[in-house]
């Protein structure tokens, strides 16, 4: 039995997700211990594509400006993507993953920089939070929990010295081989793809010169018929010299027996000089934990779900885990969470990632494979070009249909009876369970300037008694609620509602023109009191 605890939350893993969660809680004044095994960020350029939604997180974490300043590719160059057929220098290519098509629905622009640069910014932000303690060079080696909390054994990697610390909750953000997940007894479901992958990090000014013809592109996807839908993927680390590459290699390949130079030259379609900085092999699979919570222990990021790096879904999904879990842990620690609120983290985030893996990552591999099997410019050039053009025109649909939402969540009011999913569509209408789009107000501010760590009630000319009812119910339940008056009720049509209840993670909890049920019952559902 753990009678007293030193910390509110212990977070294992100080990568972007763990650090983001620690900052989310530390900004609220909660006592957080963050344990990270590496003394400095590891120089592997993964997790580079940060969506507009992820940049909203950095805005609320107070680190957006610093993150943009850490960018390794000049802003004027561009961070778009491109898909080509056969080789990188092929005559067949089109713009890919152009995220600007959904820009109007988010408060911030997207960004691109290596994960180690992102981590450095978050580490610096963490130093500004007095309630956040960080142990670098340490890792979790043991974990026990009781009804009242968690006891965590921590080992210093250099000396082997051990210590035990206690907390109300523990969260494993310690990667796909999560120690916390294993110690807590959380199982995974694996979907094997029987593919061995290589990650190469290298320098090549010659490759940069070859690709100057594709202005404004920072990542490149090559569809090769022999790979049947799996990608040859190039990404810039900086402008002019540094690159990374990942692609399948034959089973049985090793770092010693495979011709990586030849593979890169074939993928590009021309020879060029290469100076390697890193070579690594890994197995391509999709892994999803069967539960995201066990007692007082949670998992997030790659510890909860991992997948091939297709489409930039990994780190962005992890950041959303952190925001979703962060406000719910805070609500529990502050005493205004209902008994079902913490369980809703699994109910919302696990189903969304299952959809991400199924409807986007695996569907992309299957669709690309089908295209390559059925279209070949050497066999039918006209037919290939027609199909290729159709693919190019469909790229906006891929970006627009990725709209993670919690419609059907037990803590969403007015649900349509669906289930949380990554599939959706972007629109400005305030829909329960969906992300709230930004809106400029008549006083020169944006709705997002008024959103904070608690709930927000947006009032666009609703009956005054309804607003008062929310205010009184929130006070009764101890729920932090910021009421934003109707600065411009004439703009109601953008959200198509006069009253909108927004969660701390910028998702709509409820929307309507007037109350048709009590404000208390709506808030009870939103905090997991009646879920």
CSV table of C-alpha atoms in Angstrom, one decimal, residues 302-511:
chain,number,residue,atom,x,y,z
A,302,UNK,CA,4.9,4.7,-29.5
A,303,UNK,CA,4.4,2.8,-26.2
A,304,UNK,CA,0.7,2.6,-27.1
A,305,UNK,CA,0.9,2.3,-30.9
A,306,UNK,CA,3.7,2.0,-33.4
A,307,UNK,CA,3.6,1.7,-37.2
A,308,UNK,CA,5.8,2.3,-40.3
A,309,UNK,CA,6.7,5.9,-40.9
A,310,UNK,CA,4.2,6.5,-43.6
A,311,UNK,CA,2.4,9.8,-43.8
A,312,UNK,CA,3.7,11.4,-40.7
A,313,UNK,CA,1.1,9.9,-38.3
A,314,UNK,CA,3.4,8.7,-35.5
A,315,UNK,CA,4.7,11.7,-33.6
A,316,UNK,CA,1.5,13.7,-34.4
A,317,UNK,CA,-0.7,10.9,-32.9
A,318,UNK,CA,1.6,10.8,-29.9
A,319,UNK,CA,1.2,14.5,-29.3
A,320,UNK,CA,-2.6,14.1,-29.4
A,321,UNK,CA,-2.3,11.3,-26.8
A,322,UNK,CA,-0.5,13.7,-24.6
A,323,UNK,CA,-3.1,16.5,-24.8
A,324,UNK,CA,-6.0,14.1,-24.4
A,325,UNK,CA,-4.5,12.4,-21.4
A,326,UNK,CA,-3.0,15.5,-19.9
A,327,UNK,CA,-6.2,17.4,-19.2
A,328,UNK,CA,-7.9,14.3,-17.9
A,329,UNK,CA,-5.1,13.6,-15.4
A,330,UNK,CA,-5.2,17.2,-14.4
A,331,UNK,CA,-8.9,17.0,-13.8
A,332,UNK,CA,-8.5,14.0,-11.6
A,333,UNK,CA,-5.7,15.6,-9.6
A,334,UNK,CA,-7.7,18.8,-9.2
A,335,UNK,CA,-10.8,16.9,-8.0
A,336,UNK,CA,-13.3,17.8,-10.8
A,337,UNK,CA,-13.1,14.5,-12.9
A,338,UNK,CA,-15.9,12.1,-12.9
A,339,UNK,CA,-15.3,8.4,-12.3
A,340,UNK,CA,-15.2,7.6,-16.1
A,341,UNK,CA,-13.1,10.4,-17.3
A,342,UNK,CA,-9.7,8.7,-17.2
A,343,UNK,CA,-11.1,5.6,-18.9
A,344,UNK,CA,-12.2,7.8,-21.8
A,345,UNK,CA,-8.6,8.3,-22.8
A,346,UNK,CA,-8.5,4.7,-24.0
A,347,UNK,CA,-12.0,4.9,-25.4
A,348,UNK,CA,-11.0,7.9,-27.6
A,349,UNK,CA,-7.4,7.5,-28.5
A,350,UNK,CA,-7.1,3.8,-29.0
A,351,UNK,CA,-10.0,3.7,-31.5
A,352,UNK,CA,-8.6,6.7,-33.4
A,353,UNK,CA,-5.2,5.1,-33.8
A,354,UNK,CA,-6.8,1.8,-34.9
A,355,UNK,CA,-8.5,3.8,-37.6
A,356,UNK,CA,-5.3,5.6,-38.5
A,357,UNK,CA,-3.5,2.3,-39.0
A,358,UNK,CA,-6.3,0.7,-40.9
A,359,UNK,CA,-7.8,3.5,-42.9
A,360,UNK,CA,-4.7,5.5,-43.8
A,361,UNK,CA,-1.4,3.6,-43.4
A,362,UNK,CA,-2.5,0.1,-44.5
A,363,UNK,CA,-5.0,1.4,-47.0
A,364,UNK,CA,-2.2,3.5,-48.5
A,365,UNK,CA,0.1,0.5,-48.9
A,366,UNK,CA,-2.8,-1.5,-50.5
A,367,UNK,CA,-3.9,1.2,-52.8
A,368,UNK,CA,-0.4,1.9,-54.0
A,369,UNK,CA,0.2,-1.8,-54.5
A,370,UNK,CA,-3.0,-2.1,-56.6
A,371,UNK,CA,-2.0,0.8,-58.7
A,372,UNK,CA,1.4,-0.6,-59.4
A,373,UNK,CA,0.0,-4.0,-60.2
A,374,UNK,CA,-2.5,-2.6,-62.7
A,375,UNK,CA,-0.7,0.3,-64.4
A,376,UNK,CA,2.7,0.3,-66.2
A,377,UNK,CA,3.8,3.0,-68.6
A,378,UNK,CA,5.8,0.5,-70.6
A,379,UNK,CA,2.7,-1.6,-71.2
A,380,UNK,CA,0.1,1.1,-71.7
A,381,UNK,CA,1.4,4.6,-71.5
A,382,UNK,CA,-1.9,6.4,-72.1
A,383,UNK,CA,-3.8,4.3,-69.5
A,384,UNK,CA,-1.0,4.8,-67.0
A,385,UNK,CA,-0.9,8.5,-67.4
A,386,UNK,CA,-4.7,8.8,-67.0
A,387,UNK,CA,-4.5,6.8,-63.8
A,388,UNK,CA,-1.5,8.7,-62.6
A,389,UNK,CA,-3.3,12.0,-63.1
A,390,UNK,CA,-6.3,10.7,-61.2
A,391,UNK,CA,-3.9,9.8,-58.3
A,392,UNK,CA,-2.5,13.3,-58.4
A,393,UNK,CA,-5.9,14.9,-58.1
A,394,UNK,CA,-6.8,12.7,-55.2
A,395,UNK,CA,-4.0,13.8,-52.9
A,396,UNK,CA,-6.0,16.6,-51.4
A,397,UNK,CA,-8.7,14.0,-50.3
A,398,UNK,CA,-6.1,12.1,-48.3
A,399,UNK,CA,-5.2,15.1,-46.3
A,400,UNK,CA,-8.7,16.4,-46.0
A,401,UNK,CA,-10.2,13.1,-44.8
A,402,UNK,CA,-7.7,12.7,-42.0
A,403,UNK,CA,-9.8,14.3,-39.3
A,404,UNK,CA,-9.5,12.4,-36.0
A,405,UNK,CA,-12.6,12.8,-34.0
A,406,UNK,CA,-14.3,11.5,-30.9
A,407,UNK,CA,-17.9,11.2,-32.2
A,408,UNK,CA,-19.4,8.4,-30.1
A,409,UNK,CA,-17.1,8.9,-27.2
A,410,UNK,CA,-18.9,8.4,-23.8
A,411,UNK,CA,-17.9,11.9,-22.7
A,412,UNK,CA,-19.3,13.7,-25.8
A,413,UNK,CA,-22.8,15.1,-25.7
A,414,UNK,CA,-25.0,15.0,-28.8
A,415,UNK,CA,-23.0,12.2,-30.5
A,416,UNK,CA,-24.4,10.7,-33.7
A,417,UNK,CA,-23.9,7.2,-32.5
A,418,UNK,CA,-20.7,6.6,-34.4
A,419,UNK,CA,-17.4,5.6,-32.9
A,420,UNK,CA,-14.1,7.6,-32.5
A,421,UNK,CA,-12.2,7.4,-35.8
A,422,UNK,CA,-9.5,9.1,-37.8
A,423,UNK,CA,-11.8,9.4,-40.8
A,424,UNK,CA,-13.8,12.5,-41.2
A,425,UNK,CA,-14.0,15.8,-43.0
A,426,UNK,CA,-13.0,19.3,-42.2
A,427,UNK,CA,-15.6,22.0,-41.8
A,428,UNK,CA,-16.1,25.1,-39.6
A,429,UNK,CA,-19.4,23.8,-38.1
A,430,UNK,CA,-18.9,23.1,-34.4
A,431,UNK,CA,-19.6,19.4,-34.2
A,432,UNK,CA,-19.6,17.5,-30.8
A,433,UNK,CA,-16.5,15.3,-30.7
A,434,UNK,CA,-14.6,17.2,-33.4
A,435,UNK,CA,-11.8,19.7,-33.3
A,436,UNK,CA,-12.9,23.3,-33.1
A,437,UNK,CA,-11.7,25.4,-36.0
A,438,UNK,CA,-10.4,29.0,-35.4
A,439,UNK,CA,-12.6,32.0,-35.8
A,440,UNK,CA,-11.6,35.7,-35.9
A,441,UNK,CA,-13.8,37.8,-33.5
A,442,UNK,CA,-15.0,41.4,-33.9
A,443,UNK,CA,-12.6,42.7,-31.2
A,444,UNK,CA,-9.6,41.6,-33.2
A,445,UNK,CA,-8.9,38.4,-31.2
A,446,UNK,CA,-9.3,34.8,-32.3
A,447,UNK,CA,-11.5,32.3,-30.5
A,448,UNK,CA,-8.2,30.4,-29.8
A,449,UNK,CA,-6.9,33.3,-27.8
A,450,UNK,CA,-9.6,32.6,-25.3
A,451,UNK,CA,-9.1,28.9,-24.9
A,452,UNK,CA,-7.2,27.6,-21.9
A,453,UNK,CA,-6.6,24.8,-19.5
A,454,UNK,CA,-10.2,24.4,-18.5
A,455,UNK,CA,-13.5,24.2,-20.4
A,456,UNK,CA,-14.6,27.2,-22.5
A,457,UNK,CA,-18.2,28.3,-23.2
A,458,UNK,CA,-18.5,30.3,-26.4
A,459,UNK,CA,-21.6,32.5,-26.4
A,460,UNK,CA,-22.7,33.8,-29.7
A,461,UNK,CA,-26.0,35.4,-28.6
A,462,UNK,CA,-27.5,32.5,-26.7
A,463,UNK,CA,-30.3,33.0,-24.1
A,464,UNK,CA,-28.7,34.6,-21.0
A,465,UNK,CA,-30.4,32.1,-18.7
A,466,UNK,CA,-28.6,29.2,-20.5
A,467,UNK,CA,-25.2,30.9,-20.1
A,468,UNK,CA,-25.9,31.5,-16.4
A,469,UNK,CA,-27.0,27.8,-16.0
A,470,UNK,CA,-23.6,26.6,-17.3
A,471,UNK,CA,-21.8,29.1,-15.0
A,472,UNK,CA,-23.7,27.9,-12.0
A,473,UNK,CA,-23.3,24.2,-12.8
A,474,UNK,CA,-19.6,24.5,-13.4
A,475,UNK,CA,-19.2,26.3,-10.1
A,476,UNK,CA,-21.1,23.5,-8.4
A,477,UNK,CA,-18.9,20.8,-9.9
A,478,UNK,CA,-15.7,22.7,-9.4
A,479,UNK,CA,-15.1,22.7,-13.2
A,480,UNK,CA,-12.9,25.5,-14.5
A,481,UNK,CA,-15.0,27.3,-17.1
A,482,UNK,CA,-14.2,30.4,-19.1
A,483,UNK,CA,-17.2,32.1,-20.7
A,484,UNK,CA,-16.4,34.1,-23.9
A,485,UNK,CA,-19.2,36.6,-24.6
A,486,UNK,CA,-20.7,37.2,-28.0
A,487,UNK,CA,-18.2,39.5,-29.6
A,488,UNK,CA,-19.8,39.0,-33.0
A,489,UNK,CA,-23.1,37.1,-32.9
A,490,UNK,CA,-23.4,37.8,-36.6
A,491,UNK,CA,-20.7,35.2,-37.1
A,492,UNK,CA,-22.8,32.4,-35.7
A,493,UNK,CA,-23.1,30.8,-39.2
A,494,UNK,CA,-19.5,29.8,-39.1
A,495,UNK,CA,-20.0,27.5,-36.2
A,496,UNK,CA,-23.8,27.0,-36.8
A,497,UNK,CA,-24.4,27.2,-33.0
A,498,UNK,CA,-24.9,30.0,-30.5
A,499,UNK,CA,-23.5,28.0,-27.6
A,500,UNK,CA,-20.4,25.8,-27.8
A,501,UNK,CA,-18.7,24.0,-25.0
A,502,UNK,CA,-15.1,23.4,-25.8
A,503,UNK,CA,-12.8,20.9,-23.9
A,504,UNK,CA,-9.3,21.8,-22.7
A,505,UNK,CA,-7.9,20.0,-25.8
A,506,UNK,CA,-9.9,22.1,-28.2
A,507,UNK,CA,-12.5,19.5,-29.1
A,508,UNK,CA,-16.2,20.4,-29.0
A,509,UNK,CA,-18.0,18.7,-26.0
A,510,UNK,CA,-21.4,20.1,-26.9
A,511,UNK,CA,-23.0,22.6,-29.2
